[in-house]
Coordinates of C-alpha atoms in Angstrom, one line a residue:
X88 CA 42.0 11.9 -45.2
X89 CA 37.9 11.2 -44.7
X90 CA 35.6 14.2 -45.1
X91 CA 34.4 15.8 -41.9
X92 CA 30.8 14.6 -41.5
X93 CA 28.3 17.9 -41.9
X94 CA 27.1 18.1 -38.4
X95 CA 22.9 18.8 -37.3
X96 CA 24.1 22.0 -35.8
X97 CA 25.6 23.8 -38.3
X98 CA 22.3 24.3 -39.7
X99 CA 21.9 26.8 -37.1
X100 CA 25.3 27.7 -35.7
X101 CA 27.3 27.6 -39.5
X102 CA 27.9 30.5 -42.6
X103 CA 27.8 34.3 -42.0
X104 CA 24.4 34.8 -43.0
X105 CA 21.5 36.2 -40.6
X106 CA 20.2 33.2 -39.2
X107 CA 23.7 31.7 -37.6
X108 CA 24.4 35.5 -36.5
X109 CA 21.0 35.7 -34.9
X110 CA 21.7 32.0 -33.2
X111 CA 25.7 32.5 -32.1
X112 CA 24.4 35.9 -30.8
X113 CA 21.8 34.7 -28.7
X114 CA 23.4 31.7 -28.0
X115 CA 26.3 34.4 -26.4
X116 CA 24.7 36.6 -24.0
X117 CA 25.7 33.3 -21.7
X118 CA 29.2 34.3 -22.1
X119 CA 30.3 31.7 -25.2
X120 CA 34.0 32.5 -27.0
X121 CA 33.4 32.7 -30.7
X122 CA 35.3 29.8 -31.6
X123 CA 33.1 27.4 -29.8
X124 CA 30.7 27.2 -33.0
X125 CA 33.6 26.4 -35.3
X126 CA 31.8 23.4 -36.1
X127 CA 32.5 21.1 -33.6
X128 CA 29.6 18.9 -32.2
X129 CA 27.2 19.6 -29.7
X130 CA 26.0 17.6 -27.6
X131 CA 22.4 18.6 -25.6
X132 CA 22.4 16.8 -22.1
X133 CA 18.6 15.9 -21.1
X134 CA 18.3 16.0 -17.5
X135 CA 15.6 15.0 -15.5
X136 CA 16.9 17.0 -12.7
X137 CA 13.9 17.8 -10.2
X138 CA 14.0 18.3 -6.2
X139 CA 10.1 16.5 -6.4
X140 CA 11.7 13.1 -7.8
X141 CA 14.3 12.6 -4.7
X142 CA 15.7 10.0 -6.9
X143 CA 16.9 12.6 -9.2
X144 CA 17.8 15.6 -7.4
X145 CA 21.9 15.3 -7.3
X146 CA 21.5 14.8 -11.4
X147 CA 22.5 18.9 -11.5
X148 CA 26.2 18.1 -10.5
X149 CA 26.5 14.6 -12.9
X150 CA 25.6 16.7 -15.3
X151 CA 28.5 19.1 -14.8
X152 CA 30.6 15.4 -15.2
X153 CA 29.2 15.3 -18.5
X154 CA 29.7 18.7 -19.8
X155 CA 33.4 18.3 -18.5
X156 CA 33.7 15.3 -20.6
X157 CA 32.4 17.1 -23.8
X158 CA 34.6 19.4 -23.6
X159 CA 37.6 17.4 -23.0
X160 CA 36.5 15.6 -26.2
X161 CA 36.5 18.7 -28.1
X162 CA 32.9 19.4 -28.3
X163 CA 30.0 22.0 -26.9
X164 CA 28.0 20.7 -24.2
X165 CA 24.2 21.9 -23.5
X166 CA 22.1 21.2 -20.8
X167 CA 18.3 21.3 -20.9
X168 CA 15.1 20.5 -18.8
X169 CA 12.7 17.9 -19.4
X170 CA 9.3 16.9 -17.7
X171 CA 10.7 14.8 -14.6
X172 CA 9.1 11.7 -13.2
X173 CA 9.1 10.9 -9.6
X174 CA 7.3 7.5 -8.4
X175 CA 7.8 8.0 -5.0
X176 CA 5.4 11.9 -5.3
X177 CA 3.7 12.0 -8.1
X178 CA 0.2 11.0 -8.1
X179 CA -1.8 9.6 -9.5
X180 CA 0.6 7.4 -10.7
X181 CA 4.2 8.4 -12.5
X182 CA 3.4 5.9 -15.3
X183 CA 0.3 8.4 -16.7
X184 CA 3.0 10.9 -17.9
X185 CA 5.9 8.3 -19.1
X186 CA 4.6 9.4 -22.9
X187 CA 4.0 12.9 -21.9
X188 CA 7.5 13.2 -20.9
X189 CA 8.5 11.3 -23.9
X190 CA 7.2 13.7 -25.8
X191 CA 8.8 16.2 -24.3
X192 CA 12.2 15.0 -24.5
X193 CA 11.0 14.4 -28.3
X194 CA 10.6 17.5 -29.7
X195 CA 13.3 19.2 -27.0
X196 CA 15.5 17.4 -29.2
X197 CA 14.3 17.9 -32.5
X198 CA 13.5 20.9 -32.4
X199 CA 16.9 22.1 -31.0
X200 CA 20.6 22.3 -32.5
X201 CA 22.3 19.2 -30.6
X202 CA 24.3 17.3 -32.6
X203 CA 24.5 13.9 -29.9
X204 CA 22.5 13.6 -26.6
X205 CA 22.9 12.4 -23.0
X206 CA 20.0 11.5 -20.9
X207 CA 20.4 11.7 -17.1
X208 CA 18.3 9.4 -15.6
X209 CA 17.0 8.1 -12.5
X210 CA 13.6 7.4 -11.0
X211 CA 12.1 4.3 -12.9
X212 CA 9.8 6.2 -15.2
X213 CA 12.3 8.4 -16.4
X214 CA 14.6 5.8 -18.2
X215 CA 12.1 4.8 -20.5
X216 CA 10.5 8.4 -21.1
X217 CA 13.8 9.2 -22.4
X218 CA 15.0 6.7 -23.7
X219 CA 11.5 6.1 -26.0
X220 CA 11.6 10.3 -26.9
X221 CA 15.5 10.1 -28.1
X222 CA 14.1 6.9 -30.1
X223 CA 11.9 8.5 -31.6
X224 CA 14.4 11.1 -33.1
X225 CA 17.6 8.8 -33.6
X226 CA 20.6 10.8 -33.0
X227 CA 23.3 9.1 -31.0
X228 CA 22.7 9.0 -27.6
X229 CA 24.2 8.0 -24.5
X230 CA 22.5 7.0 -21.2
X231 CA 23.6 8.1 -17.9
X232 CA 21.5 6.8 -14.6
X233 CA 21.8 8.8 -11.4
X234 CA 22.5 5.2 -9.8
X235 CA 21.5 3.9 -6.2
X236 CA 21.1 5.0 -2.8
X237 CA 23.7 3.6 0.0
X238 CA 21.7 0.5 1.4
X239 CA 19.0 1.2 4.3
X240 CA 20.1 0.9 7.6
X241 CA 17.7 -0.3 10.2
X242 CA 19.0 -1.5 13.2
X243 CA 21.7 -3.6 12.8
X244 CA 20.3 -4.3 9.5
X245 CA 20.2 -4.1 6.0
X246 CA 16.5 -2.6 4.8
X247 CA 15.7 -2.2 0.8
X248 CA 13.9 0.7 -0.9
X249 CA 10.3 0.0 -0.8
X250 CA 10.9 -3.8 0.0
X251 CA 11.1 -3.2 3.4
X252 CA 8.1 -0.7 3.6
X253 CA 5.6 -3.5 2.4
X254 CA 7.2 -5.9 4.9
X255 CA 6.9 -3.2 8.1
X256 CA 3.9 -2.3 7.3
X257 CA 2.2 -5.7 6.7
X258 CA 4.2 -6.2 10.6
X259 CA 2.7 -3.4 11.7
X260 CA -1.1 -4.3 10.0
X261 CA -0.9 -7.3 12.0
X262 CA 0.3 -6.0 15.4
X263 CA 3.7 -7.9 15.5
X264 CA 5.3 -4.1 15.0
X265 CA 5.0 -1.1 16.7
X266 CA 3.9 2.1 15.1
X267 CA 7.1 4.0 16.2
X268 CA 9.3 1.2 15.4
X269 CA 7.9 1.7 11.8
X270 CA 8.4 5.1 11.6
X271 CA 12.0 5.3 13.1
X272 CA 12.9 3.8 9.8
X273 CA 12.0 6.1 7.4
X274 CA 15.8 8.3 7.3
X275 CA 17.7 4.9 7.4
X276 CA 16.0 3.7 4.7
X277 CA 16.8 6.8 2.0
X278 CA 20.2 8.1 3.5
X279 CA 22.3 8.8 0.6
X280 CA 21.4 10.1 -2.9
X281 CA 20.3 8.1 -5.7
X282 CA 17.5 5.8 -6.7
X283 CA 16.0 2.9 -5.1
X284 CA 19.1 0.5 -3.9
X285 CA 16.6 -2.9 -4.4
X286 CA 16.3 -4.4 -7.3
X287 CA 13.1 -1.9 -8.5
X288 CA 11.9 -0.5 -11.6
X289 CA 14.7 1.8 -11.3
X290 CA 17.5 0.0 -10.8
X291 CA 16.1 -2.5 -13.5
X292 CA 15.9 -0.2 -15.8
X293 CA 19.5 1.1 -15.2
X294 CA 20.7 -2.6 -15.7
X295 CA 18.1 -2.5 -18.8
X296 CA 20.2 0.7 -20.0
X297 CA 23.9 -1.4 -19.5
X298 CA 22.1 -4.6 -21.2
X299 CA 21.0 -3.1 -24.3
X300 CA 24.3 -0.8 -24.7
X301 CA 22.8 2.3 -24.7
X302 CA 24.8 3.0 -21.3
X303 CA 28.3 3.0 -20.2
X304 CA 30.0 -0.6 -18.5
X305 CA 29.2 -0.5 -14.7
X306 CA 26.0 2.0 -15.6
X307 CA 24.0 -0.1 -13.7
X308 CA 25.0 -0.6 -10.4
X309 CA 27.7 1.9 -9.2
X310 CA 26.2 3.8 -5.9
X311 CA 25.2 7.5 -6.6
X312 CA 27.6 9.0 -4.1
X313 CA 30.3 6.8 -5.2
X314 CA 33.1 9.4 -7.3
X315 CA 33.2 6.4 -9.9
X316 CA 29.7 7.7 -10.8
X317 CA 30.9 10.7 -11.4
X318 CA 33.6 9.3 -13.5
X319 CA 31.3 7.1 -15.8
X320 CA 29.3 10.4 -16.6
X321 CA 32.7 12.4 -17.6
X322 CA 33.6 9.5 -19.6
X323 CA 29.7 9.3 -20.9
X324 CA 30.5 12.8 -21.9
X325 CA 34.1 12.1 -23.9
X326 CA 32.4 9.3 -25.6
X327 CA 29.0 10.9 -27.0
X328 CA 31.5 13.3 -28.9
X329 CA 32.9 10.5 -30.5
X330 CA 29.7 8.7 -31.2
X331 CA 28.7 11.9 -33.3
X332 CA 31.7 12.2 -35.4
X333 CA 31.3 8.5 -36.3
X334 CA 27.7 9.0 -37.0
X335 CA 26.2 5.8 -34.4
X336 CA 23.0 6.8 -34.2
X337 CA 20.6 5.0 -31.3
X338 CA 19.0 2.8 -34.5
X339 CA 22.7 1.6 -34.4
X340 CA 22.8 0.3 -31.0
X341 CA 19.2 -0.8 -29.9
X342 CA 19.2 -3.6 -32.4
X343 CA 17.1 -7.2 -31.6
X344 CA 19.7 -8.6 -30.6
X345 CA 20.1 -5.7 -28.2
X346 CA 16.4 -6.0 -26.7
X347 CA 17.2 -10.2 -26.6
X348 CA 20.3 -9.2 -24.3
X349 CA 18.3 -7.2 -21.9
X350 CA 15.4 -9.9 -21.8
X351 CA 17.7 -12.9 -20.3
X352 CA 19.4 -10.0 -18.2
X353 CA 16.4 -9.3 -16.9
X354 CA 15.5 -12.7 -15.6
X355 CA 19.0 -13.1 -14.8
X356 CA 18.6 -10.3 -12.1
X357 CA 15.4 -10.5 -11.0
X358 CA 14.0 -7.4 -12.6
X359 CA 10.8 -5.8 -12.4
X360 CA 7.9 -6.7 -14.1
X361 CA 7.5 -2.9 -15.0
X362 CA 10.7 -3.4 -17.5
X363 CA 8.3 -5.2 -19.7
X364 CA 6.2 -2.5 -20.7
X365 CA 9.5 0.1 -21.0
X366 CA 11.2 -2.3 -23.3
X367 CA 8.0 -3.5 -25.3
X368 CA 7.2 0.7 -25.9
X369 CA 11.2 1.9 -26.4
X370 CA 11.7 -0.8 -28.9
X371 CA 8.7 -0.3 -31.5
X372 CA 9.5 3.4 -31.1
X373 CA 13.0 2.2 -32.5
X374 CA 11.5 -0.3 -35.1
X375 CA 11.9 -3.4 -33.1
X376 CA 8.9 -5.2 -33.2
X377 CA 8.8 -6.6 -29.5
X378 CA 6.2 -8.4 -27.7
X379 CA 5.0 -10.4 -24.9
X380 CA 5.8 -14.0 -26.7
X381 CA 9.3 -12.4 -26.9
X382 CA 9.9 -12.2 -23.0
X383 CA 8.5 -15.6 -22.1
X384 CA 10.7 -17.4 -25.3
X385 CA 13.5 -15.4 -24.2
X386 CA 12.8 -16.0 -20.0
X387 CA 12.5 -19.4 -20.2
X388 CA 16.0 -21.8 -18.6
X389 CA 17.6 -18.1 -17.6
X390 CA 17.8 -18.8 -13.7
X391 CA 18.2 -15.3 -11.4
X392 CA 21.6 -15.7 -10.1
X393 CA 21.7 -11.9 -8.8
X394 CA 20.8 -12.5 -5.0
X395 CA 19.2 -9.0 -4.3
X396 CA 15.9 -8.0 -2.7
X397 CA 12.5 -8.1 -3.7
X398 CA 13.5 -11.7 -4.4
X399 CA 16.5 -11.9 -2.2
X400 CA 18.5 -10.9 0.4
X401 CA 21.4 -7.7 -0.9
X402 CA 21.2 -4.7 -2.1
X403 CA 22.6 -2.6 -5.2
X404 CA 25.8 -1.7 -3.2
X405 CA 26.7 -5.1 -2.6
X406 CA 26.2 -5.7 -6.4
X407 CA 28.6 -3.4 -7.4
X408 CA 30.8 -4.2 -5.0
X409 CA 30.2 -7.9 -6.4
X410 CA 31.2 -7.2 -9.9
X411 CA 27.7 -5.9 -11.4
X412 CA 25.6 -6.3 -14.4
X413 CA 29.0 -7.6 -16.2
X414 CA 29.5 -10.3 -14.4
X415 CA 26.0 -11.6 -14.9
X416 CA 26.4 -10.3 -19.1
X417 CA 29.9 -13.1 -18.2
X418 CA 27.3 -15.7 -16.7
X419 CA 25.1 -15.6 -19.4
X420 CA 27.8 -15.2 -22.3
X421 CA 29.4 -19.0 -21.2
X422 CA 25.7 -20.2 -21.5
X423 CA 25.8 -19.6 -24.5
X424 CA 22.8 -16.8 -24.1
X425 CA 24.0 -13.4 -24.9
X426 CA 24.8 -12.6 -28.5
X427 CA 28.5 -11.2 -27.6
X428 CA 28.4 -9.5 -31.2
X429 CA 25.6 -6.6 -30.1
X430 CA 27.3 -3.1 -29.9
X431 CA 27.3 -0.8 -27.6
X432 CA 27.8 3.0 -27.0
X433 CA 31.5 2.2 -25.3
X434 CA 33.0 0.6 -29.0
X435 CA 33.3 -2.3 -27.6
X436 CA 30.8 -5.4 -28.3
X437 CA 28.4 -7.5 -25.1
X438 CA 30.9 -10.2 -25.2
X439 CA 34.3 -7.4 -25.0
X440 CA 33.0 -6.4 -22.3
X441 CA 31.5 -9.5 -20.5
X442 CA 35.0 -11.5 -21.2
X443 CA 36.9 -12.2 -18.1
X444 CA 34.7 -10.0 -16.1
X445 CA 34.8 -11.3 -12.3
X446 CA 32.4 -12.0 -9.9
X447 CA 33.5 -11.5 -6.5
X448 CA 31.4 -12.3 -4.3
X449 CA 29.2 -15.7 -5.5
X450 CA 26.7 -14.7 -2.5
X451 CA 25.5 -12.2 -4.2
X452 CA 26.2 -12.7 -7.8
X453 CA 25.3 -17.1 -7.4
X454 CA 26.6 -19.6 -9.5
X455 CA 24.2 -20.9 -12.4
X456 CA 23.8 -24.3 -10.8
X457 CA 23.0 -22.8 -7.4
X458 CA 20.8 -20.0 -8.5
X459 CA 18.0 -18.2 -6.5
X460 CA 15.1 -19.1 -9.0
X461 CA 15.4 -22.1 -11.6
X462 CA 13.2 -20.4 -13.8
X463 CA 14.1 -16.5 -13.5
X464 CA 12.7 -15.0 -16.7
X465 CA 8.9 -13.2 -16.6
X466 CA 6.5 -15.5 -17.5
X467 CA 3.7 -14.6 -19.8
X468 CA 0.7 -16.1 -18.8
X469 CA -2.9 -16.5 -21.2
X470 CA -6.2 -18.0 -21.1
X471 CA -9.7 -17.0 -21.1
X472 CA -9.1 -14.2 -18.5
X473 CA -6.3 -12.9 -20.5
X474 CA -6.7 -13.6 -23.9
X475 CA -4.1 -10.7 -24.5
X476 CA -1.8 -11.6 -22.1
X477 CA -0.5 -10.9 -18.0
X478 CA 3.2 -11.8 -16.9
X479 CA 4.5 -12.4 -13.0
X480 CA 7.8 -12.6 -11.6
X481 CA 8.3 -16.5 -10.8
X482 CA 11.2 -14.8 -8.8
X483 CA 9.2 -12.9 -6.0
X484 CA 6.3 -15.4 -6.0
X485 CA 6.0 -18.1 -3.6
X486 CA 6.7 -21.6 -5.1
X487 CA 3.4 -23.5 -3.9
X488 CA 1.2 -20.9 -5.1
X489 CA 2.0 -21.0 -8.8
X490 CA -0.1 -24.0 -9.5
X491 CA -3.6 -22.4 -7.3
X492 CA -7.4 -22.8 -8.2
X493 CA -9.3 -20.5 -5.5
X494 CA -12.4 -18.4 -4.9
X495 CA -12.2 -14.7 -6.3
X496 CA -12.7 -11.6 -4.3
X497 CA -13.7 -9.2 -6.3
X498 CA -12.3 -5.9 -6.4
X499 CA -14.2 -3.0 -8.2
X500 CA -11.9 -0.2 -7.9
X501 CA -8.8 0.2 -5.8
X502 CA -11.4 2.5 -3.7
X503 CA -13.2 -0.3 -3.2
X504 CA -10.3 -2.6 -2.0
X505 CA -9.6 0.2 0.9
X506 CA -13.0 0.1 1.7
X507 CA -13.6 -3.7 1.5
X508 CA -10.0 -4.9 2.5
X509 CA -9.9 -5.4 6.1
X510 CA -13.8 -5.4 6.8
X511 CA -13.7 -8.6 9.6
X512 CA -16.9 -10.0 7.5
X513 CA -15.6 -10.4 4.2
X514 CA -15.4 -13.8 3.0
X515 CA -11.8 -15.0 2.3
X516 CA -9.3 -16.8 3.5
X517 CA -5.4 -18.3 2.5
X518 CA -7.0 -19.9 -0.6
X519 CA -8.7 -16.9 -2.4
X520 CA -7.6 -15.4 -5.3
X521 CA -8.0 -11.4 -5.0
X522 CA -8.7 -10.1 -8.0
X523 CA -8.7 -6.1 -8.6
X524 CA -10.0 -3.7 -11.8
X525 CA -10.3 -1.1 -13.7
X526 CA -6.5 0.1 -12.8
X527 CA -5.4 -0.4 -16.1
X528 CA -3.9 1.9 -18.2
X529 CA -7.8 3.5 -19.5
X530 CA -9.2 2.5 -16.3
X531 CA -7.0 4.3 -13.6
X532 CA -5.8 6.2 -15.8
X533 CA -2.1 5.4 -16.2
X534 CA -2.2 2.3 -14.9
X535 CA -1.1 3.0 -10.7
X536 CA 1.6 0.3 -8.8
X537 CA -1.3 -1.1 -7.1
X538 CA -1.0 -4.9 -8.0
X539 CA 0.6 -6.2 -4.8
X540 CA -2.2 -5.2 -2.8
X541 CA -1.7 -5.6 1.2
X542 CA -3.6 -8.7 2.7
X543 CA -6.4 -8.9 4.9
X544 CA -5.5 -7.6 8.4
X545 CA -7.0 -11.0 9.7
X546 CA -5.1 -13.2 7.5
X547 CA -1.9 -11.4 8.0
X548 CA -2.6 -12.0 11.8
X549 CA -3.3 -15.8 11.1
X550 CA 0.1 -16.0 10.1
X551 CA -0.8 -16.0 6.0
X552 CA 2.7 -14.1 4.0
X553 CA 1.5 -14.3 0.3
X554 CA -1.8 -14.7 -1.6
X555 CA -2.5 -14.9 -5.4
X556 CA -3.5 -11.5 -6.8
X557 CA -4.8 -11.4 -10.2
X558 CA -5.1 -7.3 -11.3
X559 CA -5.0 -5.0 -15.3
X560 CA -2.4 -2.3 -12.9
X561 CA 1.5 -2.7 -12.2
X562 CA 3.2 -3.1 -9.3
X563 CA 6.0 -1.5 -7.9
X564 CA 9.5 -3.7 -9.2
X565 CA 10.2 -3.4 -5.2
X566 CA 7.2 -5.5 -4.2
X567 CA 7.2 -8.6 -3.9
X568 CA 4.7 -12.0 -3.8
X569 CA 2.5 -14.3 -6.0
X570 CA 0.9 -11.4 -8.0
X571 CA -0.6 -11.1 -11.8
X572 CA 0.0 -8.2 -13.5
X573 CA -0.8 -5.9 -16.7
X574 CA -4.1 -8.1 -17.3
X575 CA -5.2 -7.4 -21.0
X576 CA -7.4 -6.7 -22.0
X577 CA -8.0 -4.6 -19.2
X578 CA -11.0 -4.0 -17.3
X579 CA -11.7 -0.4 -18.2
X580 CA -12.5 -2.1 -21.9
X581 CA -14.3 -4.8 -21.7
X582 CA -11.6 -7.6 -21.3
X583 CA -12.8 -10.6 -19.7
X584 CA -11.3 -9.1 -15.9
X585 CA -14.1 -7.1 -16.6
X586 CA -16.5 -10.5 -15.9
X587 CA -15.2 -11.4 -12.8
X588 CA -18.0 -12.2 -9.7
X589 CA -16.8 -13.1 -6.2
X590 CA -17.3 -17.1 -6.2
X591 CA -15.6 -17.6 -9.3
X592 CA -13.4 -20.3 -9.5
X593 CA -10.0 -19.0 -11.0
X594 CA -7.2 -21.4 -12.0
X595 CA -3.2 -20.2 -12.5
X596 CA -0.6 -22.3 -14.1
X597 CA 2.5 -20.7 -14.1
X598 CA 4.6 -24.0 -15.2
X599 CA 1.7 -24.0 -17.9
X600 CA 1.6 -20.6 -18.6
X601 CA -2.7 -20.6 -18.5
X602 CA -4.7 -18.3 -16.2
X603 CA -8.0 -19.3 -16.6
X604 CA -11.5 -18.2 -15.3
X605 CA -13.8 -21.1 -14.8
X606 CA -17.2 -19.7 -16.3
X607 CA -19.1 -20.6 -19.1
X608 CA -18.9 -19.5 -22.2
X609 CA -22.6 -19.0 -21.7
X610 CA -22.4 -17.3 -18.6
X611 CA -19.5 -14.9 -19.4
X612 CA -22.0 -14.0 -22.5
X613 CA -24.9 -12.7 -20.2
X614 CA -22.6 -10.7 -17.9
X615 CA -21.0 -9.3 -21.0
X616 CA -24.3 -8.1 -22.1
X617 CA -24.9 -6.5 -19.0
X618 CA -21.5 -4.8 -18.3
X619 CA -20.9 -1.0 -19.2
X620 CA -18.0 0.8 -19.5
X621 CA -17.1 2.6 -16.1
X622 CA -17.5 6.5 -16.4
X623 CA -14.2 8.4 -17.3
X624 CA -13.9 11.2 -15.4
X625 CA -10.6 12.2 -17.5
X626 CA -10.0 16.1 -18.9
X627 CA -7.0 17.7 -20.7
X628 CA -4.2 15.8 -20.9
X629 CA -5.8 12.3 -19.1
X630 CA -8.6 12.9 -22.0
X631 CA -5.8 12.1 -24.3
X632 CA -4.3 9.5 -22.9
X633 CA -7.3 7.3 -22.0
X634 CA -8.2 7.6 -25.5
X635 CA -4.9 6.8 -27.6
X636 CA -3.1 4.9 -24.6
X637 CA -2.5 0.8 -26.1
X638 CA -3.4 -2.0 -23.8
X639 CA -0.7 -3.4 -21.8
X640 CA 1.0 -5.7 -24.2
X641 CA 2.1 -3.3 -26.6
X642 CA 3.9 -1.6 -24.3
X643 CA 1.3 1.4 -23.1
X644 CA 2.4 4.2 -25.6
X645 CA 0.5 6.6 -27.3
X646 CA -1.1 5.0 -30.9
X647 CA 0.5 8.1 -32.5
X648 CA 4.0 8.3 -31.0
X649 CA 5.0 4.1 -32.2
X650 CA 7.4 4.4 -34.9
X651 CA 10.5 6.8 -35.5
X652 CA 10.2 10.1 -37.0
X653 CA 14.2 11.1 -36.4
X654 CA 15.6 14.7 -36.2
X655 CA 16.2 15.9 -39.6
X656 CA 16.6 19.7 -39.5
X657 CA 13.3 21.8 -38.6
X658 CA 12.0 24.6 -40.6
X659 CA 13.5 28.0 -39.4
X660 CA 11.3 31.2 -39.0
X661 CA 13.5 33.9 -39.8

């Protein structure tokens, strides 16, 4: 009979000494019996529940289902809170606090008597924040997403989180939709617990959790209010106890093959550009050197087969009923684009999970030879305007604009954009290229979701529905358009973007992966001599962020957080 593995929590609770007495005694004030500390695995449930994070407001109830599973498998669960990041309410942007939350997670896990952890996530930045922090600790880990809301409904049509806000607002600006109708859509858009039900960043990252193998099968798409989401949580509670007993740490799941699978899945589902930043950051925490070139190489040849908003027509509820992510995995596997031997926290390989997974609706999950977009992966652009790289989501862009040359109309800041964009005298037409500066990691700070700049009202009224837009910002995964994002280096760091002026010619060639500023080297050198970095008004945590954040091509993590530190046994103080 194999020797039972020594648990990390035994350093707190094991034995008859003074320290064990104190640790057990303090915990017993919650009504915990003696035999709970008999050497069973202690499971931390890391919860981002918050009523200020509406996507995560139901996670308290989900935690109870995880606990039930932990108890059933012979473990001892303890729920603990960490900073919750709600993109819908948090200003200036939840991304500013992703790294801070990851520090909270890492130190909460490392400093406490935890043998394994279940991460409860929902709104988009909570997923990478918790995965980043847990990766640095490298304990056995399962991630459970809160699930998407039910489909939005408004006057007989399905409407999608975020996506229809952009569409309806542009209709209002164009004078085609009354404000009263716009406001009437609010409640119908968000009619149940859960995160955005479009293929925005929350659903993309829930899909990444499943594709990486760090979540249970069907994690991506079960609606938040479907009883099967609670069952999934309970099964995760059972399974995390087994992972601790088998000593299956995160680094055994989050391998290079796992990340390659996730990148290809992101292309097939038409996933958010934000996944680029987050997967790079998570990979580098666990010790996998992932970069922009991997995204471009692995995304080529992957069609977008999931027909979901913002790229397509349907929503996450439809995706689940159609077969969910297993059906996508099966399609990738059939075409040789899945590392089938990659292990998952379920105990089965990715290939086993994909084997025979059915597709119940070929409208929602389309045939390989009839995709929504033939090249669905994130395209990485380089050139004089983006020497460190930039990204575009082809499935959300207008095909006719994917190769384009136009004059720049420049907005120095987002405030400058708001003050200028609807000026009737603004020299702009449908062929212009809208350029937004100083919205990157350091420039905003936090790299806000403002890259999908709404078009000028005067062009919307003429029927213009898309234009090339370029910035060092991000955009919501629920947004759409021919939008070039994450330009690196950013303007605030002195990247070429900082030097662009009104009237400069810019060339975009997505097929050729190029983004060029058509200005001579001599002229750019002269502009650079006259350039000065913008003044930063930051203080407190924001000062730390500005000083230590990496650029977009490196995942916007803090330089001092990259890499694994593992969760050893902290020194006791008694």
